[in-house]
Tab-separated table of C-alpha atoms in Angstrom:
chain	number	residue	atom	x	y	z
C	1	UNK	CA	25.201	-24.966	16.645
C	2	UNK	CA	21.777	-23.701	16.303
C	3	UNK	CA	19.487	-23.653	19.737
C	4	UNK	CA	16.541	-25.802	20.136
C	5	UNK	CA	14.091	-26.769	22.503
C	6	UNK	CA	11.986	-29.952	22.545
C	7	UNK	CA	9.788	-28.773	25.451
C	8	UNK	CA	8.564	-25.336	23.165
C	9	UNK	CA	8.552	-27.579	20.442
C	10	UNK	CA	5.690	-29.694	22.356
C	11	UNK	CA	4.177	-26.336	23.175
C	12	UNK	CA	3.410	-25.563	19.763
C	13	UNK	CA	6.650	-23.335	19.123
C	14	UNK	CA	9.410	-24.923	16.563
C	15	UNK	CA	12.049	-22.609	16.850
C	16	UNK	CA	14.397	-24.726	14.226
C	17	UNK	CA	11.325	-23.588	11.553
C	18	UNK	CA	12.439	-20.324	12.286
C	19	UNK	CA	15.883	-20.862	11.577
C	20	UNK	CA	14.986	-22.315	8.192
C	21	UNK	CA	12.779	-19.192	7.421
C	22	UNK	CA	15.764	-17.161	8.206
C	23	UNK	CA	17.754	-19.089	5.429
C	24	UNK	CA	14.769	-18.911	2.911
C	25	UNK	CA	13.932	-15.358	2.736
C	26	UNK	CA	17.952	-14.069	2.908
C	27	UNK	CA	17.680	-14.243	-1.348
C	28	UNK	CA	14.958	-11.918	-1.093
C	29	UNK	CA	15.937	-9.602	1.808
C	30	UNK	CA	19.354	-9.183	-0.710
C	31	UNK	CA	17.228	-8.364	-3.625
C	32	UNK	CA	16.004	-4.976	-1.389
C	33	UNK	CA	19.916	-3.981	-0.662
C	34	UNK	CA	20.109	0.201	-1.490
C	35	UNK	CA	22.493	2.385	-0.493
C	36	UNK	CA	22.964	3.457	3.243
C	37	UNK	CA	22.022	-0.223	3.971
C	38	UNK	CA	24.970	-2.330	6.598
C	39	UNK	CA	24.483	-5.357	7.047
C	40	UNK	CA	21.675	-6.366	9.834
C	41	UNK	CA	19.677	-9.212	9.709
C	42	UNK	CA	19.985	-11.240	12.563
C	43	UNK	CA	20.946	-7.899	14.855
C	44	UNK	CA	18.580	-7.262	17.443
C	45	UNK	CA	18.505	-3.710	15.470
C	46	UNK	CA	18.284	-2.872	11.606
C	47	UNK	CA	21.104	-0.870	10.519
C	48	UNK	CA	20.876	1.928	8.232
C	49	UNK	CA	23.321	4.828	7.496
C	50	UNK	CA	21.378	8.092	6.488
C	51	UNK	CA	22.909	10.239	4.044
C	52	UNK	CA	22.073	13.713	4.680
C	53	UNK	CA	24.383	15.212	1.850
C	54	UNK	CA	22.609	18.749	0.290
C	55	UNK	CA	19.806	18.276	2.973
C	56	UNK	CA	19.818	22.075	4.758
C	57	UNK	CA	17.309	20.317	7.960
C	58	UNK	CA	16.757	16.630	7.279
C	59	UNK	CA	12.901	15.614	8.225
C	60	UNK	CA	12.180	11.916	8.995
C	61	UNK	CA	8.587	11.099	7.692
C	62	UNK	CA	7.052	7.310	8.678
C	63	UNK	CA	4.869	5.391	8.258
C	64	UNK	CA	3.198	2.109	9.653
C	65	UNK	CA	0.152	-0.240	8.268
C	66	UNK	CA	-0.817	-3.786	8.070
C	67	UNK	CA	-3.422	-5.242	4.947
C	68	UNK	CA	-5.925	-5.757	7.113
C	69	UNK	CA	-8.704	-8.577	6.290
C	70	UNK	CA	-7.657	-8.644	2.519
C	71	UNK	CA	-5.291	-11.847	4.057
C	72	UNK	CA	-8.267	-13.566	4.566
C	73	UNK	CA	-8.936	-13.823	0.506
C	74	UNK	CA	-4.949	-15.142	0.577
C	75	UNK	CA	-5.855	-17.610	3.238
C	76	UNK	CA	-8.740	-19.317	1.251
C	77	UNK	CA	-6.748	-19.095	-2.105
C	78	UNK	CA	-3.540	-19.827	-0.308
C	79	UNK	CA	-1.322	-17.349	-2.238
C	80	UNK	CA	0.581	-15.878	0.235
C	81	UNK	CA	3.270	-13.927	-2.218
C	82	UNK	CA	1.946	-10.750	-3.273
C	83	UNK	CA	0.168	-9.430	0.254
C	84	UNK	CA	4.011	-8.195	1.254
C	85	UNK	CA	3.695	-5.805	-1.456
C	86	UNK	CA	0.266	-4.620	-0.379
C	87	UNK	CA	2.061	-4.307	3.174
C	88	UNK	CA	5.028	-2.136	1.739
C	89	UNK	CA	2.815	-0.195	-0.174
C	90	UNK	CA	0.517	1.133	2.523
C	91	UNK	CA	3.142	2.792	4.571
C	92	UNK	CA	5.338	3.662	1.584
C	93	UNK	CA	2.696	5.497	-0.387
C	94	UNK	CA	1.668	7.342	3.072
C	95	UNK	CA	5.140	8.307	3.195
C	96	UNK	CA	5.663	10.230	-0.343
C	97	UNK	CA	1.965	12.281	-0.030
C	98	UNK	CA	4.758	14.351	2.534
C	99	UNK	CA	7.464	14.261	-0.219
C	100	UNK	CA	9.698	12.153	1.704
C	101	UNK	CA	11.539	9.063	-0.146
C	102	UNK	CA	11.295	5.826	1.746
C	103	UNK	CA	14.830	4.433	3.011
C	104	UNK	CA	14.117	1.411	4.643
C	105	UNK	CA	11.271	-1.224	5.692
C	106	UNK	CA	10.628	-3.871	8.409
C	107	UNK	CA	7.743	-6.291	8.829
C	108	UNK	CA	6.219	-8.124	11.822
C	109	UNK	CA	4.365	-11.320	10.595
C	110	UNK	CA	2.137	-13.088	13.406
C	111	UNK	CA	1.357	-16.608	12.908
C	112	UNK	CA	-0.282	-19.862	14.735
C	113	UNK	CA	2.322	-22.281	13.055
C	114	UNK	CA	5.520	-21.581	11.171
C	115	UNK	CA	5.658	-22.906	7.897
C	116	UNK	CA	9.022	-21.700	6.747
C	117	UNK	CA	8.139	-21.815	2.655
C	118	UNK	CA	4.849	-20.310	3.452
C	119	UNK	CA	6.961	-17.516	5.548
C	120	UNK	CA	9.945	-17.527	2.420
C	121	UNK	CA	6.464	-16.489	-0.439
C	122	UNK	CA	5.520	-13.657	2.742
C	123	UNK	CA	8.723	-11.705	2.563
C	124	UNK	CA	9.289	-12.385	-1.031
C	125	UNK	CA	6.215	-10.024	-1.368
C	126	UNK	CA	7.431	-7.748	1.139
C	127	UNK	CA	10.928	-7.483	-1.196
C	128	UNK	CA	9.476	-6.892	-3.865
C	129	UNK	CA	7.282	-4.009	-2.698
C	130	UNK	CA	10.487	-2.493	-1.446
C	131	UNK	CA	12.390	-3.316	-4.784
C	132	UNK	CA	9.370	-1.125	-6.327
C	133	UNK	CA	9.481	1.663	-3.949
C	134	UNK	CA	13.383	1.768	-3.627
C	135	UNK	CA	13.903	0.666	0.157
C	136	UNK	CA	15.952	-1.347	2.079
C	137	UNK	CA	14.249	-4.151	4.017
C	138	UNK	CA	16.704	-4.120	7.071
C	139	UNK	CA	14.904	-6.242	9.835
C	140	UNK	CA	11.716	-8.160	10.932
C	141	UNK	CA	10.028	-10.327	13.473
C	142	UNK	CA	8.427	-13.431	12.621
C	143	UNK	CA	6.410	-14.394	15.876
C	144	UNK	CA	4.844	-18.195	16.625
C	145	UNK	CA	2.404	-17.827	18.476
C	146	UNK	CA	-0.060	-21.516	19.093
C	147	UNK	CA	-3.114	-20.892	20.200
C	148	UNK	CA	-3.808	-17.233	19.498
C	149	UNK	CA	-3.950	-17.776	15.326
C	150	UNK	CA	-5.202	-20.950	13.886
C	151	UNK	CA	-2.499	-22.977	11.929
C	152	UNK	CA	-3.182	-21.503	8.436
C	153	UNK	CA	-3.766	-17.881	9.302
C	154	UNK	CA	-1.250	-15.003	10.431
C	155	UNK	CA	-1.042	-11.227	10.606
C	156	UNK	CA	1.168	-9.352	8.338
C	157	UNK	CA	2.273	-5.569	9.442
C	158	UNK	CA	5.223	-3.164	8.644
C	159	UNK	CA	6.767	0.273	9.226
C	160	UNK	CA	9.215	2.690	6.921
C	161	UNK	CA	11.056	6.005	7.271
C	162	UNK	CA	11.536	7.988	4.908
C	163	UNK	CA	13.321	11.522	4.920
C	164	UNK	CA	13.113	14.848	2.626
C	165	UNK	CA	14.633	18.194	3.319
C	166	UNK	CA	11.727	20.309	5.516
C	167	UNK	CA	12.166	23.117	2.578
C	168	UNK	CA	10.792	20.690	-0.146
C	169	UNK	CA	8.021	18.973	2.005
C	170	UNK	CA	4.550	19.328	0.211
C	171	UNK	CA	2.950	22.079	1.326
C	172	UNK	CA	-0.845	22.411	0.859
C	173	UNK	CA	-1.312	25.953	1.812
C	174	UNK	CA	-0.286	26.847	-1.558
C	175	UNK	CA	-2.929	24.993	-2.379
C	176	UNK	CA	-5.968	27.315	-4.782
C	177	UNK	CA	-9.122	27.657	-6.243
C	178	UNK	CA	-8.953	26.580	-10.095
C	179	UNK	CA	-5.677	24.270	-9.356
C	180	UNK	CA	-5.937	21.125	-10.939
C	181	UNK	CA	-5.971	17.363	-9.527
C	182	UNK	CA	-4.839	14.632	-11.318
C	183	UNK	CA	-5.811	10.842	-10.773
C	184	UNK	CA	-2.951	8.229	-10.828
C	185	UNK	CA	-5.519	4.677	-11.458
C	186	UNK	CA	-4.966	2.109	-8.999
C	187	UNK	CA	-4.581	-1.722	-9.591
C	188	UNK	CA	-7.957	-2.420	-7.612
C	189	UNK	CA	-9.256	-2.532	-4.247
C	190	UNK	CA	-6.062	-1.985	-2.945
C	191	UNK	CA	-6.170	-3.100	0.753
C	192	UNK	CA	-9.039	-1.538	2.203
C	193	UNK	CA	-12.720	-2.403	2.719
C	194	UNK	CA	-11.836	-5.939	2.434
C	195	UNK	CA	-14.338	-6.949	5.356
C	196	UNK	CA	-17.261	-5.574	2.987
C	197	UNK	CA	-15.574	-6.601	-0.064
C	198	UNK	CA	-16.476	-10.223	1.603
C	199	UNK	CA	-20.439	-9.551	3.152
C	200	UNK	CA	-20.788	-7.978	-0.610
C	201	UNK	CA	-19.587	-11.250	-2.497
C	202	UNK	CA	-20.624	-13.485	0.676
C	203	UNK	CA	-16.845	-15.009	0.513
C	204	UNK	CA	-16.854	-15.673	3.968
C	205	UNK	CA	-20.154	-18.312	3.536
C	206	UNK	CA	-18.908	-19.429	-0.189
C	207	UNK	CA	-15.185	-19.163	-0.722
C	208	UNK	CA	-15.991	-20.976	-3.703
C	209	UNK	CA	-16.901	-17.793	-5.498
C	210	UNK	CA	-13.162	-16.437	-5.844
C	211	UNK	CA	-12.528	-18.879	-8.499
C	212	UNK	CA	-15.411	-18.047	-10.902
C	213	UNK	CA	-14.105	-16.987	-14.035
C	214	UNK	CA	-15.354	-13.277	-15.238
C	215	UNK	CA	-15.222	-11.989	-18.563
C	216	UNK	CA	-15.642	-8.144	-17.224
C	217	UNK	CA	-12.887	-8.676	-14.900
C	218	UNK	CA	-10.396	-10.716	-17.285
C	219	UNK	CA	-9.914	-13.088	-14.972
C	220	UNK	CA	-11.227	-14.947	-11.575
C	221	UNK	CA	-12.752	-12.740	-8.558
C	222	UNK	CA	-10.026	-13.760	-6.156
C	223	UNK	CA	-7.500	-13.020	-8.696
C	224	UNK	CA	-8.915	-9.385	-8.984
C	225	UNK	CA	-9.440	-8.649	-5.300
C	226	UNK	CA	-6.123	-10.292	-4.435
C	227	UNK	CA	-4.192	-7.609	-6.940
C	228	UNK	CA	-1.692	-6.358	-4.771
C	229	UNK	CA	-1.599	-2.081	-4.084
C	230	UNK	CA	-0.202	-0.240	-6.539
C	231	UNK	CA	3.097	1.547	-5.409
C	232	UNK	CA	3.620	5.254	-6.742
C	233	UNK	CA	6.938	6.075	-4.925
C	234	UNK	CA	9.031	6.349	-8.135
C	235	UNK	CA	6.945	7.868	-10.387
C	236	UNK	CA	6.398	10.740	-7.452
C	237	UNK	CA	9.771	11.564	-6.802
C	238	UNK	CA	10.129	11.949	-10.350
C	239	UNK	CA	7.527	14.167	-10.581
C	240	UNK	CA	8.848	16.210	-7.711
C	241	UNK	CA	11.947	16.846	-9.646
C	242	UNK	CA	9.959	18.958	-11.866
C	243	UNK	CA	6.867	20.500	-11.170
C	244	UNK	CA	5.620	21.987	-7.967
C	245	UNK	CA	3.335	19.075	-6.151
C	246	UNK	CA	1.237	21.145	-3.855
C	247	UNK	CA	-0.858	18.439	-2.265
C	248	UNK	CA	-1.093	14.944	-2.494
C	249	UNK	CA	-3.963	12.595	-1.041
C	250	UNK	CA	-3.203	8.431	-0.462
C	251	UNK	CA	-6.678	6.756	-1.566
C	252	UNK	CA	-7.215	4.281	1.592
C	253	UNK	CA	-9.577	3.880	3.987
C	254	UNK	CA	-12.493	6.354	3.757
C	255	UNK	CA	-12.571	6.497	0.147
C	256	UNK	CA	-12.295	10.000	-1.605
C	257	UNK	CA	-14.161	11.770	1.395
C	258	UNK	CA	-11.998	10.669	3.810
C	259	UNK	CA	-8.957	10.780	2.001
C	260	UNK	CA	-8.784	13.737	-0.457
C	261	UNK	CA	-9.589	16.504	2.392
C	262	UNK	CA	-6.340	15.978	4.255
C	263	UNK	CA	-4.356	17.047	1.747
C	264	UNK	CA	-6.633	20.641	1.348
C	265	UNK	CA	-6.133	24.130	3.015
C	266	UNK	CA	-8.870	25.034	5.156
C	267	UNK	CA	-11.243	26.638	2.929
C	268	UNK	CA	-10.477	24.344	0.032
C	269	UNK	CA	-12.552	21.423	-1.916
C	270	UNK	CA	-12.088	18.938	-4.291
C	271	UNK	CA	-14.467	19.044	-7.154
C	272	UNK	CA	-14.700	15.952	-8.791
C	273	UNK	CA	-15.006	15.316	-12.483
C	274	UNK	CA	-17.629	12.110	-12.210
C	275	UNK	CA	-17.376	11.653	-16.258
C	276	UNK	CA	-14.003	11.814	-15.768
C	277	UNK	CA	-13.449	9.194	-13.518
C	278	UNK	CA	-12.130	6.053	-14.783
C	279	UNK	CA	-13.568	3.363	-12.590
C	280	UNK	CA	-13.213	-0.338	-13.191
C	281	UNK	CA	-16.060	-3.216	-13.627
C	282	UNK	CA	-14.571	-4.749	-10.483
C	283	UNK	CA	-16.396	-1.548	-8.410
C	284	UNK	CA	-19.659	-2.283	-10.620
C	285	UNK	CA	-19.504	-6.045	-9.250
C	286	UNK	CA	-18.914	-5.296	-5.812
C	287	UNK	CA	-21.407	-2.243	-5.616
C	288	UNK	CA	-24.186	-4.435	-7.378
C	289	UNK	CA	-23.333	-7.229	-5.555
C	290	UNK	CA	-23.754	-5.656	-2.173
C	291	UNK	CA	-26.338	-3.511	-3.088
C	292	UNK	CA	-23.988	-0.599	-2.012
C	293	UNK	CA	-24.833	3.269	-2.064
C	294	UNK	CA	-22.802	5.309	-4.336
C	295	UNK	CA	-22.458	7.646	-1.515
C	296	UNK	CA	-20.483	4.564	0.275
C	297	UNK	CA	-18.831	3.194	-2.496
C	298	UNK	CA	-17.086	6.833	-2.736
C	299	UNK	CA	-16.470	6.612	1.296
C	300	UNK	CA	-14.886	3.396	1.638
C	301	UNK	CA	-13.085	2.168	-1.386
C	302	UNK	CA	-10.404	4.085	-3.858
C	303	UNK	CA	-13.027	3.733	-7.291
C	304	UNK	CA	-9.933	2.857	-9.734
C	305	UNK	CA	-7.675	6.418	-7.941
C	306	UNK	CA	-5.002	5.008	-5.911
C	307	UNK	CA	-3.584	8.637	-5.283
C	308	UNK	CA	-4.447	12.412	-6.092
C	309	UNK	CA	-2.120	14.969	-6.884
C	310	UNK	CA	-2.967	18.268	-6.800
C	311	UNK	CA	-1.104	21.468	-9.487
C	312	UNK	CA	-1.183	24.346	-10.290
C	313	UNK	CA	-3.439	24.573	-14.051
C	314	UNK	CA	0.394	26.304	-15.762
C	315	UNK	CA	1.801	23.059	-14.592
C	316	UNK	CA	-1.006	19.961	-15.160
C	317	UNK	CA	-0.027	19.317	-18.686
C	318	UNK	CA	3.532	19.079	-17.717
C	319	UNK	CA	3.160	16.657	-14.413
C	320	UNK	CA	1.126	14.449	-16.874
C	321	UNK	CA	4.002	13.967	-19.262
C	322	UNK	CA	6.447	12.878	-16.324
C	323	UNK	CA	4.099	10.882	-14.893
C	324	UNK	CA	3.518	9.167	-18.162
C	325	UNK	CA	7.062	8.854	-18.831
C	326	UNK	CA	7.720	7.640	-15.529
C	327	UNK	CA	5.284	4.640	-15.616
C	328	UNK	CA	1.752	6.399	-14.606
C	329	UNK	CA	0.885	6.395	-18.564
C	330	UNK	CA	-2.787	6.212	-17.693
C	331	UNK	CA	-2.405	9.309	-15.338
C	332	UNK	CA	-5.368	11.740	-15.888
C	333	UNK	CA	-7.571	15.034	-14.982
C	334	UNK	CA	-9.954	14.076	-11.909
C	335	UNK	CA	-11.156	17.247	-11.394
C	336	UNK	CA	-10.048	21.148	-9.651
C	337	UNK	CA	-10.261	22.534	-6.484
C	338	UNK	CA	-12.546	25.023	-5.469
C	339	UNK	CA	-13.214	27.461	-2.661
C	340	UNK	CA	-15.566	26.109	0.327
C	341	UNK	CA	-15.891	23.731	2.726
C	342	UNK	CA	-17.343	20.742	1.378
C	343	UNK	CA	-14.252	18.748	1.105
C	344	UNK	CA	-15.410	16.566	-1.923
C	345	UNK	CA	-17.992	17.462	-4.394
C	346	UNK	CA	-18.789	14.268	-6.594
């Protein structure tokens, strides 16, 4: 028999919602099963058995991230299945710029009421973001908490581990002058900047404007900002199979001049190709819109790059062709590195 409480329930805390959460998001949390999963859910620990096998000094590599303000847009559009994925994605693609594969995932949602469908479209998200980057979800915590978040609104964070043998971690002191970086596009905004993303198309004061129709974009505003992070797990690993990845930068937070320096050697800059750069009309909206410097367009958002990769020039032509044949068919040239200490020349 399942435990309830009528006194928490007066409180503002239905703990049979949670039970019928539970029951709704089990398809999904099945959909995620790899191997080195046991069975968990419901534990008061997730369960994972690491294989090791071939691995000379095993390195765990994590990762942990939330989306940030973008929930906001999935509040006023109330589409609450595809921010899991950004969630997944922004500790999953942190964890591959060490070249470490992801094993498994958990996620903490926050929320002033408990809406067990509204919960069931959450982790459906977070599945499939760990059906596309090959990891286990093994656990959670779904908190209630009245009072603190309105009704409508929650938080939505997560954490992974990943592991790679210490020999073939990336290692960016092989990094040189004249090596080549190439751009993998991302699907938009990703899930950063989102609080200017909203003073720049005054969301917050006219929600109304996420469901104008634009003929640049292909489709409404909120559709396009609510495009969930693109995850490059596979298409990495693939590529680290058969070329030497020196260096690899995740496009978040900070833009390219935040971003693109950790992965460089002291020493060592990024010189970027601007007529190169494939950036989409949604970054020409938003800039115009908020009358935005180019300087900060380039220092807070990702500009159509979701990652950089950085070569050797013998090997660029080569990574392209597994990229493109692993899925990253629009993969291109960005630009090269060169010696100094600018960290990104635009």
């Amino acid at each position: 028999m399942k435990s309830s409480s009528e006194s928490y329930r007066k409180a503002g805390v239905d703990i049979t919602a949670g039970y019928r959460a539970v029951e709704l998001m089990k398809g999904h949390i099945a959909r995620t099963v790899t191997e080195g999963a046991m069975p968990s859910i419901g534990n008061f620990g997730g369960l994972f058995a690491l294989d090791i096998a071939g691995m000379e000094q095993p390195v765990l590599v994590s990762g942990t991230d939330g989306v940030g303000t973008k929930l906001k847009l999935a509040f006023l559009m109330d589409k609450h299945d595809t921010v899991g994925i950004d969630c997944v994605a922004m500790c999953v693609n942190d964890i591959i710029c060490s070249g470490a594969k992801p094993l498994f995932f958990l996620d903490y949602i926050a929320l002033g009421k408990n809406v067990p469908e509204r919960v069931a479209d959450i982790v459906k998200g977070v599945a499939d973001g760990c059906v596309q980057a090959g990891c286990t979800l093994i656990g959670g915590e779904t908190a209630e908490m009245p009072g603190f978040y309105p009704e409508d609104e929650y938080d939505l964070a997560g954490f992974s581990v990943g592991v790679a043998d210490r020999a073939k971690l990336f290692d960016n002191s092989k990094i040189v002058s004249g090596d080549v970086i190439i751009a993998l596009p991302s699907s938009g905004v990703h899930s950063n900047g989102f609080s200017l993303v909203r003073k720049a198309f005054n969301i917050d004061s006219d929600p109304s404007v996420l469901k104008k129709y634009s003929g640049e974009l292909g489709c409404t505003l909120g559709e396009a900002l609510l495009m969930p992070t693109k995850i490059y797990v596979k298409p990495v690993l693939a590529l680290k199979e058969q070329v030497t990845i020196k260096g690899i930068s995740h496009i978040t937070g900070g833009g390219f001049y935040e971003n693109i320096p950790r992965s460089l050697p002291e020493g060592i800059s990024a010189k970027i190709d601007k007529a190169a750069l494939r950036t989409p009309a949604l970054f020409g909206l938003l800039q115009s819109a908020g009358d935005i410097p180019e300087r900060d367009m380039f220092n807070t958002f990702n500009m159509g790059v979701g990652m950089c990769i950085t070569v050797s020039r013998n090997e660029a032509e080569r990574a392209l062709r597994v990229l493109r044949a692993n899925g990253e068919t629009d993969a291109y040239i960005l630009g090269e590195t060169v010696s100094g200490d600018e960290g990104v020349i635009i």
